[in-house]
Tab-separated table of C-alpha atoms and ligand atoms in Angstrom:
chain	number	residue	atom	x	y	z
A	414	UNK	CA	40.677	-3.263	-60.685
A	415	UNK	CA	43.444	-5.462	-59.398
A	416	UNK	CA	46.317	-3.852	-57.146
A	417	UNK	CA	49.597	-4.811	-56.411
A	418	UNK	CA	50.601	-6.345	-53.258
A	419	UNK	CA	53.690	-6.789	-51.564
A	420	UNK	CA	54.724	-9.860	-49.209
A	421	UNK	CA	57.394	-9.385	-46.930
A	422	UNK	CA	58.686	-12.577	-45.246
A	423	UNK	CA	61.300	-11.776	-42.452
A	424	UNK	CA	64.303	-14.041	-44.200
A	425	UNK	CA	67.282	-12.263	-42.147
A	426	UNK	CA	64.985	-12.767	-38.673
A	427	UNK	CA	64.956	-16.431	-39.617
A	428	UNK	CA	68.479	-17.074	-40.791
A	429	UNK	CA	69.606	-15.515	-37.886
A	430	UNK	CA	67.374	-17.780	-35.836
A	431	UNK	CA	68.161	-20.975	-37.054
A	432	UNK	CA	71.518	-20.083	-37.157
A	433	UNK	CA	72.123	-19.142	-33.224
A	434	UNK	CA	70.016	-22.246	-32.287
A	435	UNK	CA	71.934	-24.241	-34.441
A	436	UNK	CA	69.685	-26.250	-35.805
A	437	UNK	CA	70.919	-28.004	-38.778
A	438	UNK	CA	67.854	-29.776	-40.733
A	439	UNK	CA	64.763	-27.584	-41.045
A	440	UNK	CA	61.294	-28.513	-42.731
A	441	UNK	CA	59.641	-25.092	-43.916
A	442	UNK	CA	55.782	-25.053	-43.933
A	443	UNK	CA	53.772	-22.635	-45.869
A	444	UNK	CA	50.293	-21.878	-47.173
A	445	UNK	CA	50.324	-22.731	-50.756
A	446	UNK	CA	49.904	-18.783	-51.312
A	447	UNK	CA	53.015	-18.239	-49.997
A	448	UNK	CA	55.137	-21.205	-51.911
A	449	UNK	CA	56.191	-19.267	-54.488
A	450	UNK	CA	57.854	-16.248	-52.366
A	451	UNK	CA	60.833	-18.413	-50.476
A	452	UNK	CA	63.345	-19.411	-53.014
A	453	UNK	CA	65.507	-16.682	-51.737
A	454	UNK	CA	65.260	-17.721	-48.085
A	455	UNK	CA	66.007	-21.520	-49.509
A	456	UNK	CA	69.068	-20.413	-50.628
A	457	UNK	CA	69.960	-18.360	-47.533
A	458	UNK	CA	69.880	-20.814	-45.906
A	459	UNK	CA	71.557	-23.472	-47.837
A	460	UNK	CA	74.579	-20.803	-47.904
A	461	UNK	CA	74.443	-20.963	-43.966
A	462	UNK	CA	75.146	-25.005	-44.123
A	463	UNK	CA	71.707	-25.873	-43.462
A	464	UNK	CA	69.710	-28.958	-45.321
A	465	UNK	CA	66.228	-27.413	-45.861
A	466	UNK	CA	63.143	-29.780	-46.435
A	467	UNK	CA	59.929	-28.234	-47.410
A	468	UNK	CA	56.208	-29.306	-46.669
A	469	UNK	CA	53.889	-30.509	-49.484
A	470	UNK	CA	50.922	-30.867	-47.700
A	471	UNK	CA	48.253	-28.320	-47.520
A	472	UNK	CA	48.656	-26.115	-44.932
A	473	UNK	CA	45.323	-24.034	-43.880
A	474	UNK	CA	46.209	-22.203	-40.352
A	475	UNK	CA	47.926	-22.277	-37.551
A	476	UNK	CA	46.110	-25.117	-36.052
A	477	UNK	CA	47.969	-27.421	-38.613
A	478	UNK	CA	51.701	-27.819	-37.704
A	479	UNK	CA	53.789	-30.437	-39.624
A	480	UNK	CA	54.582	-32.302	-36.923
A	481	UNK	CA	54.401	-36.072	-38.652
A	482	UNK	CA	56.853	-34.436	-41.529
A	483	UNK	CA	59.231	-33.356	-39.596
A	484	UNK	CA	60.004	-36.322	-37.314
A	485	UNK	CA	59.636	-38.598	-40.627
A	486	UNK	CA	61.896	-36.773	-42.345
A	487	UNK	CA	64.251	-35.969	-39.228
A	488	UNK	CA	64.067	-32.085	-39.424
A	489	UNK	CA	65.353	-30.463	-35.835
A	490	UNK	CA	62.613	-27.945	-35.819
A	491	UNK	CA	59.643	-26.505	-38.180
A	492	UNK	CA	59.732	-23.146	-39.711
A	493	UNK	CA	55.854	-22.541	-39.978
A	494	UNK	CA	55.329	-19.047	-41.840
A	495	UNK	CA	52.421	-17.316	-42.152
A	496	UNK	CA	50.514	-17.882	-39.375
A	497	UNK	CA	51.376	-17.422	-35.327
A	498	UNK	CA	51.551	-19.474	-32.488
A	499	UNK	CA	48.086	-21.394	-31.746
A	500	UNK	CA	48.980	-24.409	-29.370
A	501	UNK	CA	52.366	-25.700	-28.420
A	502	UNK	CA	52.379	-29.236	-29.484
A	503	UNK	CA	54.740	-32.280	-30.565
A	504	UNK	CA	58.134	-33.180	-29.568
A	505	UNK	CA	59.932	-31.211	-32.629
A	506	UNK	CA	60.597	-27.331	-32.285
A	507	UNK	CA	58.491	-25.157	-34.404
A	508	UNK	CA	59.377	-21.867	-35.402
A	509	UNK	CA	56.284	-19.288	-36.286
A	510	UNK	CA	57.450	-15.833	-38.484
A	511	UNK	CA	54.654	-13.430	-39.745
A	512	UNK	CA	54.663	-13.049	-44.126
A	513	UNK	CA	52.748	-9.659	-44.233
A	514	UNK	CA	51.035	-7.936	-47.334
A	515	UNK	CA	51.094	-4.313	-47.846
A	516	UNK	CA	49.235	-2.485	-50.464
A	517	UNK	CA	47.992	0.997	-51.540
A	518	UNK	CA	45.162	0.900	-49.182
A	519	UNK	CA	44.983	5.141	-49.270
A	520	UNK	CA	43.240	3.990	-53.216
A	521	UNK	CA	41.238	1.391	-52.125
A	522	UNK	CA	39.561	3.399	-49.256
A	523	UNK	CA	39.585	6.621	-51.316
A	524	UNK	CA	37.101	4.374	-53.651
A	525	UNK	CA	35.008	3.070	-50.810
A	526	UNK	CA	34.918	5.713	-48.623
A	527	UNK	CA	31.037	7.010	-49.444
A	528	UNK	CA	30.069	3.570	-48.464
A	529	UNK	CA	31.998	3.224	-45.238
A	530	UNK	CA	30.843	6.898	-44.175
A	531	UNK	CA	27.452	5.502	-44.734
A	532	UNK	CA	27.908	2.450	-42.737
A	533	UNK	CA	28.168	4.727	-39.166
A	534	UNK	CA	30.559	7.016	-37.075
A	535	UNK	CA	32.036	4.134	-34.964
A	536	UNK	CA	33.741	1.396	-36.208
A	537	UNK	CA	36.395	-1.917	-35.025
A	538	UNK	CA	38.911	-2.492	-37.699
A	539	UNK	CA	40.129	-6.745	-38.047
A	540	UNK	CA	41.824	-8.372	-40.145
A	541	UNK	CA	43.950	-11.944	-40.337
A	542	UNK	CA	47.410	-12.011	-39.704
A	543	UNK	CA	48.734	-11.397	-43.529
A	544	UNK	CA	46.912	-8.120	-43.561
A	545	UNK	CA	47.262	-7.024	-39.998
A	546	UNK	CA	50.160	-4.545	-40.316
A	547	UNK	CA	48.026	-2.256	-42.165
A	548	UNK	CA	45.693	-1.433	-39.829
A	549	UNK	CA	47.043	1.475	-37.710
A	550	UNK	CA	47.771	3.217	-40.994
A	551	UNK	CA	43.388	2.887	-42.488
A	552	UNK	CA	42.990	3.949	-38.671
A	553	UNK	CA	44.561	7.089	-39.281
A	554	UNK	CA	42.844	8.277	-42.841
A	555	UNK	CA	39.508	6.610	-41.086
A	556	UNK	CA	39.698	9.091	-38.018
A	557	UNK	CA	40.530	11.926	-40.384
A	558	UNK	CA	37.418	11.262	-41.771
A	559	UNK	CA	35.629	11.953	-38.588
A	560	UNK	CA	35.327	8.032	-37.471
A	561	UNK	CA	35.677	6.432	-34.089
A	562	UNK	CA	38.060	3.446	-34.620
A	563	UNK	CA	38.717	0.864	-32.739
A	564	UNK	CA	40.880	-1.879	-32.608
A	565	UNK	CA	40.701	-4.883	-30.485
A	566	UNK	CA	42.659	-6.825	-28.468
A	567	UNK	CA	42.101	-10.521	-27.648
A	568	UNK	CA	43.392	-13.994	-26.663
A	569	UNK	CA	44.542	-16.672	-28.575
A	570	UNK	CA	46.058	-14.182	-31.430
A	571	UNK	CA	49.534	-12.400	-32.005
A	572	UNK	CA	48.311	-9.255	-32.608
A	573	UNK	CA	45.954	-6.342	-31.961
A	574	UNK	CA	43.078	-6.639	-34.478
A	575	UNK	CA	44.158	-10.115	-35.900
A	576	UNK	CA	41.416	-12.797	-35.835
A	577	UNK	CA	41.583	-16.269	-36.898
A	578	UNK	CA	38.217	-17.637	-38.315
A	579	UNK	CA	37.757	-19.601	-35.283
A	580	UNK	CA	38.579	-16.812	-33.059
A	581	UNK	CA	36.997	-13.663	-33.252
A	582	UNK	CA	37.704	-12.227	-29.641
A	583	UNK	CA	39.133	-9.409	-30.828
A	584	UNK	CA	36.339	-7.848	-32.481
A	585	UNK	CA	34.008	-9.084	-30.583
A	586	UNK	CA	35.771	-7.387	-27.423
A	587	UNK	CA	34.448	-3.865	-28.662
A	588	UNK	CA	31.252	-5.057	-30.465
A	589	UNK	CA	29.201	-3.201	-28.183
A	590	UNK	CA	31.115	0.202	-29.002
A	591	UNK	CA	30.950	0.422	-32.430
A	592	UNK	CA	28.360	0.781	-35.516
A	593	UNK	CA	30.161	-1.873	-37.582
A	594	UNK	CA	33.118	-3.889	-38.066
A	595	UNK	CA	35.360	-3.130	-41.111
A	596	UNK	CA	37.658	-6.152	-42.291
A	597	UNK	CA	40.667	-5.776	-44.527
A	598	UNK	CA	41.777	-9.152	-46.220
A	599	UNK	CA	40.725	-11.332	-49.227
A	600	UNK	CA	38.047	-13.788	-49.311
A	601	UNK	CA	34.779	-14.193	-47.365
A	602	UNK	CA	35.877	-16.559	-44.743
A	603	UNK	CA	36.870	-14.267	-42.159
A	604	UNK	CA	34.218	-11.595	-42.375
A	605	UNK	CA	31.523	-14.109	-42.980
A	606	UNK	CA	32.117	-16.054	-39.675
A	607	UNK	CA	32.276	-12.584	-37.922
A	608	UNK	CA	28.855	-11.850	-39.532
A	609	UNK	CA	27.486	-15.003	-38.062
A	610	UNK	CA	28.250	-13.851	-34.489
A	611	UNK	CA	27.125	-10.520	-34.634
A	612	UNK	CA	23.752	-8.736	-35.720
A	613	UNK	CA	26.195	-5.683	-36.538
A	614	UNK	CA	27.131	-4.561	-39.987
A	615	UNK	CA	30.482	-6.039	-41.842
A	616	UNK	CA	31.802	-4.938	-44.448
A	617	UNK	CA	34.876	-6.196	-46.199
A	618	UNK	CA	37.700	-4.091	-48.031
A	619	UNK	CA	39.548	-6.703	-49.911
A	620	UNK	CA	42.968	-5.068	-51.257
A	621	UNK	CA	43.297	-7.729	-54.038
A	622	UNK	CA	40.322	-6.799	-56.142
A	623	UNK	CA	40.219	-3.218	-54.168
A	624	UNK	CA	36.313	-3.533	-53.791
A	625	UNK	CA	34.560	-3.286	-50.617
A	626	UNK	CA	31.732	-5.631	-49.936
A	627	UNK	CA	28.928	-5.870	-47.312
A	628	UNK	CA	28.444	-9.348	-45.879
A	629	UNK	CA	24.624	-8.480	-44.934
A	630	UNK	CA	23.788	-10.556	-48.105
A	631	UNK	CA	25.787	-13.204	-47.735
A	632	UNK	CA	24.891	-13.932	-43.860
A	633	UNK	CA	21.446	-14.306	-45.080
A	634	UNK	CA	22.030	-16.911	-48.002
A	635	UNK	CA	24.569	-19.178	-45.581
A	636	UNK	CA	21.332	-18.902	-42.376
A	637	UNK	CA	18.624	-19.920	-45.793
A	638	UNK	CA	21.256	-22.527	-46.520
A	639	UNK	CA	21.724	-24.056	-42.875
A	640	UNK	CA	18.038	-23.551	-42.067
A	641	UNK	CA	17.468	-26.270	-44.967
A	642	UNK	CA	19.944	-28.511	-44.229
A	643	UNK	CA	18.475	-27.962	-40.223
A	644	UNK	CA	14.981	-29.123	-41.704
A	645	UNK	CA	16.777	-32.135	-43.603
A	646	UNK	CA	18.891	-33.304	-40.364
A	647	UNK	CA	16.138	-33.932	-38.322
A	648	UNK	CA	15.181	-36.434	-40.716
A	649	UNK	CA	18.321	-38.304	-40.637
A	650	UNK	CA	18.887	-41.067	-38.426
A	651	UNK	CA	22.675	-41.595	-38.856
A	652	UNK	CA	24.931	-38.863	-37.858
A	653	UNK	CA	29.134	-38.639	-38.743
A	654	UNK	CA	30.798	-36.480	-36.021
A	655	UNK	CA	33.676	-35.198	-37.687
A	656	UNK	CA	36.879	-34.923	-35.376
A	657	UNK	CA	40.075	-32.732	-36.890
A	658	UNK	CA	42.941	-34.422	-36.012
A	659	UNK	CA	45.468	-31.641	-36.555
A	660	UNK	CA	46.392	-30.200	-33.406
A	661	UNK	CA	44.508	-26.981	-32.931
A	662	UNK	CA	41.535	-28.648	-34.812
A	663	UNK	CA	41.081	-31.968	-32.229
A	664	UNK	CA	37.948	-31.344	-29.756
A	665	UNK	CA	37.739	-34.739	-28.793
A	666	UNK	CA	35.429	-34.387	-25.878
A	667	UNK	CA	33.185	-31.720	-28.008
A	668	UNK	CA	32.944	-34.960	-30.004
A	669	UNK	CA	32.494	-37.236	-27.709
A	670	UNK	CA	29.607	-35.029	-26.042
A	671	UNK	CA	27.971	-34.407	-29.671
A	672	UNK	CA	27.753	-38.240	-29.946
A	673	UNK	CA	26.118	-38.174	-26.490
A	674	UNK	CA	23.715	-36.425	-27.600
A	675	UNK	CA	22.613	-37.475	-30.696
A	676	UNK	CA	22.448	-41.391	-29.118
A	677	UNK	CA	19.865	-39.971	-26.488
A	678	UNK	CA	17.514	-38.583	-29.262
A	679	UNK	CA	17.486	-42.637	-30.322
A	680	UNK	CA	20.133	-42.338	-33.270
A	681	UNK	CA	23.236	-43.387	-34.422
A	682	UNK	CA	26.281	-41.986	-33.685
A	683	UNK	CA	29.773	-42.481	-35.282
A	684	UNK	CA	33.212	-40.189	-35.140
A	685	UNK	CA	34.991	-39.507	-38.252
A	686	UNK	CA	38.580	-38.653	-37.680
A	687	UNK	CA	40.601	-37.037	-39.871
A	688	UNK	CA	43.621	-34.680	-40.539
A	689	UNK	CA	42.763	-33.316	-44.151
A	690	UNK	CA	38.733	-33.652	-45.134
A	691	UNK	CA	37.537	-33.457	-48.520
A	692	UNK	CA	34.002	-33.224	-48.507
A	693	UNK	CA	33.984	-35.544	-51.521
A	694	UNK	CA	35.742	-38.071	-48.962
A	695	UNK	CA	32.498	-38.435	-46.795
A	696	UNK	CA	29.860	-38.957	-49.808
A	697	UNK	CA	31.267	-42.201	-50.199
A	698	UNK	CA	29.723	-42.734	-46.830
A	699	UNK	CA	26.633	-43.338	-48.287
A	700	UNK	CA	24.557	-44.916	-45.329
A	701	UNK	CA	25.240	-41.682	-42.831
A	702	UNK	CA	22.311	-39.158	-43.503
A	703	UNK	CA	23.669	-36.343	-41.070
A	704	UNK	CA	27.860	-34.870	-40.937
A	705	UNK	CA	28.252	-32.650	-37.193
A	706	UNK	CA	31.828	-30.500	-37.637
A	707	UNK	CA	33.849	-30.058	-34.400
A	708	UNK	CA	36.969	-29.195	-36.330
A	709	UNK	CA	37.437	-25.965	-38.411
A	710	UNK	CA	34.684	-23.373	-39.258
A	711	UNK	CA	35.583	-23.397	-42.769
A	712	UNK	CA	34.002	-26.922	-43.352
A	713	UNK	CA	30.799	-25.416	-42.001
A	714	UNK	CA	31.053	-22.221	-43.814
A	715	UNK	CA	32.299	-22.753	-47.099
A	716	UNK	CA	32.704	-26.309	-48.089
A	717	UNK	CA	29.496	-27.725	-47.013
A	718	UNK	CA	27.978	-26.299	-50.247
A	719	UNK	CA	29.714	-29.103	-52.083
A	720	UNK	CA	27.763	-31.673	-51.039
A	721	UNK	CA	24.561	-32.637	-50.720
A	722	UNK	CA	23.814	-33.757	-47.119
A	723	UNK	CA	23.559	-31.382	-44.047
A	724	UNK	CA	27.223	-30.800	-42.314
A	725	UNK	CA	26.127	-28.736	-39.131
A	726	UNK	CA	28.033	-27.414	-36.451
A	727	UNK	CA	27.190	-28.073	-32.875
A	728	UNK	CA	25.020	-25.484	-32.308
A	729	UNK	CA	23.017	-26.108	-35.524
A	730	UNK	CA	22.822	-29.703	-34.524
A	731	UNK	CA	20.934	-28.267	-30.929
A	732	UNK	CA	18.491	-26.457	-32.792
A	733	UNK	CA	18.212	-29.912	-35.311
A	734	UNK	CA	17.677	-31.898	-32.148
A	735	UNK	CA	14.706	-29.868	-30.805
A	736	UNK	CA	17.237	-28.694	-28.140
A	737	UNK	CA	17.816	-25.267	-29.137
A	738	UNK	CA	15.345	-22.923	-30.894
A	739	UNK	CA	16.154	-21.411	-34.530
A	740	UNK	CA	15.352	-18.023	-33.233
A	741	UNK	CA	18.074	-18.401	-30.227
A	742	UNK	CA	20.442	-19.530	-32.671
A	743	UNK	CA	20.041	-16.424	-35.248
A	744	UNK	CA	19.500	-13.738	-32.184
A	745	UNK	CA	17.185	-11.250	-33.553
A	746	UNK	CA	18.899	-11.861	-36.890
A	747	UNK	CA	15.701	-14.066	-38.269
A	748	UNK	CA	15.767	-13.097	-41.927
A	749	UNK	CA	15.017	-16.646	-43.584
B	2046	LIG	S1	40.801	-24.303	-37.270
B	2046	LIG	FE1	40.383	-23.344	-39.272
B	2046	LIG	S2	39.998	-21.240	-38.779
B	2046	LIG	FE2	41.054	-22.095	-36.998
B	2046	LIG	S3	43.227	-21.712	-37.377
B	2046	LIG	FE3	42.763	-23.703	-38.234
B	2046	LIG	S4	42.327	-23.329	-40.407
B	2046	LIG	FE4	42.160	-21.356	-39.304
């Protein structure tokens, strides 16, 4: 069953602000998702007298700003939608407004309710920003239901509940009152890095499909996964420290320290910069055995399956180096 979403992008709120800060050339970066929903504040904007330039690069989170574009192209500021402020950076104003979804989520949890009632009596809602509005309103039909709900607050993130998937202080900041965590968002991404960093329950109500999914299973086949590739690292005698160059990504001295350590152990070390990765990109690296990821989670989580040689992330490369046991890694979560 697919449902039918609705994105609201705040096109008067934006207008308004380029307008009063006169600015007069804008670039407009977007997710690819949400490409297709801003003809209409194009031409708003055009009307107003101003030249609008849009983004074609990819565009993943709020750690990747445009900045490069927009002083190529001579834009006077960035309007980044989708995503909210992460670190100030660059030279060239940027501009963050919130695209939210809403759906029929009274449906969706109507269908999935015997499952979440079976899943405990306390429970932290999260979500990512596109989804986040919605959460006061399951809180409501959740607590009729008899359920403790919680909703976090954090640092780092715009608003209460919202996590980013390499910041989960908001649910994290009330793991230790609930039974289990309850996400509401597409994709496995979010919920899955949650499920790394907690030996609680998470389940996932995606409003797209309308299906509610338990990440229990999928924890479990990404620890059999890095346990292998663990196994296979400490093997390898030349390691590729990847560094994201984008400007919430870059952890240079992470890097740097990662390096460090792998010299001491008696191999080589080498750091990989780069601004969008592909993992194809790095198996034409042929004579590096090992990849280390100090940028974004998502390499780690989901597109290290693409390729054949380990990509850990620090911590996994502790536990590779005999620094770090793979029991303290997993907690008591040691299903292998
Ligand atoms: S580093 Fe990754 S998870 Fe963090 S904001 Fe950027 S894209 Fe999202």
């Amino acid at each position: 069953m697919f449902i039918f979403l609705h994105l609201r992008i705040e096109e008067e709120a934006i207008q308004r602000e380029v307008i009063s800060r006169g600015f007069k050339r804008v670039l407009i970066q977007t997710p690819e998702g949400l490409r297709p929903y801003i003809k209409e504040l194009i031409e708003k904007l055009r009307k107003s007298g101003v030249t609008v330039l849009l983004s074609g690069n990819p565009c993943f989170g709020a750690c990747n700003i445009a900045l490069t574009e927009a002083e190529k192209l001579r834009a006077d500021a960035i309007i980044h939608i989708g995503h909210s402020l992460m670190v100030s950076c660059g030279n060239t104003p940027v501009l963050y407004f919130d695209a939210m979804y809403t759906f029929p989520f009274e449906e969706c949890l109507r269908k999935a309710e015997e499952q979440i009632k079976k899943a405990g009596r306390t429970v932290a809602l999260f979500s990512n920003l596109q989804f986040v509005e919605c959460l006061e309103a399951i809180r409501s039909i959740l607590e009729n239901w008899g359920l403790e709900v919680y909703i976090g607050r954090g640092t780092g993130v715009k608003y209460p509940g919202q996590v980013l998937g390499c910041n989960y202080t908001v649910p994290l900041n009330v793991e230790s009152y609930v039974d289990f965590f309850l996400f509401v968002g597409d994709g496995s991404f979010h919920p899955l890095g949650l499920a790394l960093l907690t030996n609680k329950r998470v389940l996932a109500l995606n409003p797209v499909t309308c299906s509610l999914k338990d990440m229990s299973e999928l924890k479990r086949r990404y620890l059999r996964r890095i346990y292998a590739s663990i196994v296979k690292a400490r093997e390898g005698k030349v390691f590729g420290v990847l560094v994201g160059l984008e400007p919430g990504q870059f952890r240079l001295e992470l890097a740097e320290g990662v390096k460090k350590l792998i010299e001491a152990t008696s191999r080589e070390a080498y750091l990989i910069g780069f601004t969008h990765l592909d993992t194809g990109f790095l198996e034409a690296y042929t004579w590096i055995d090992v990849f280390v990821n100090t940028a974004c989670p998502r390499l780690s989580i989901e597109d290290s399956e693409r390729i054949a040689k380990p990509i850990l992330n620090p911590a996994e490369l502790l536990v590779a180096l005999g620094l770090t046991s793979w029991e303290e890694y997993v907690g008591e979560y040691s299903e292998t």
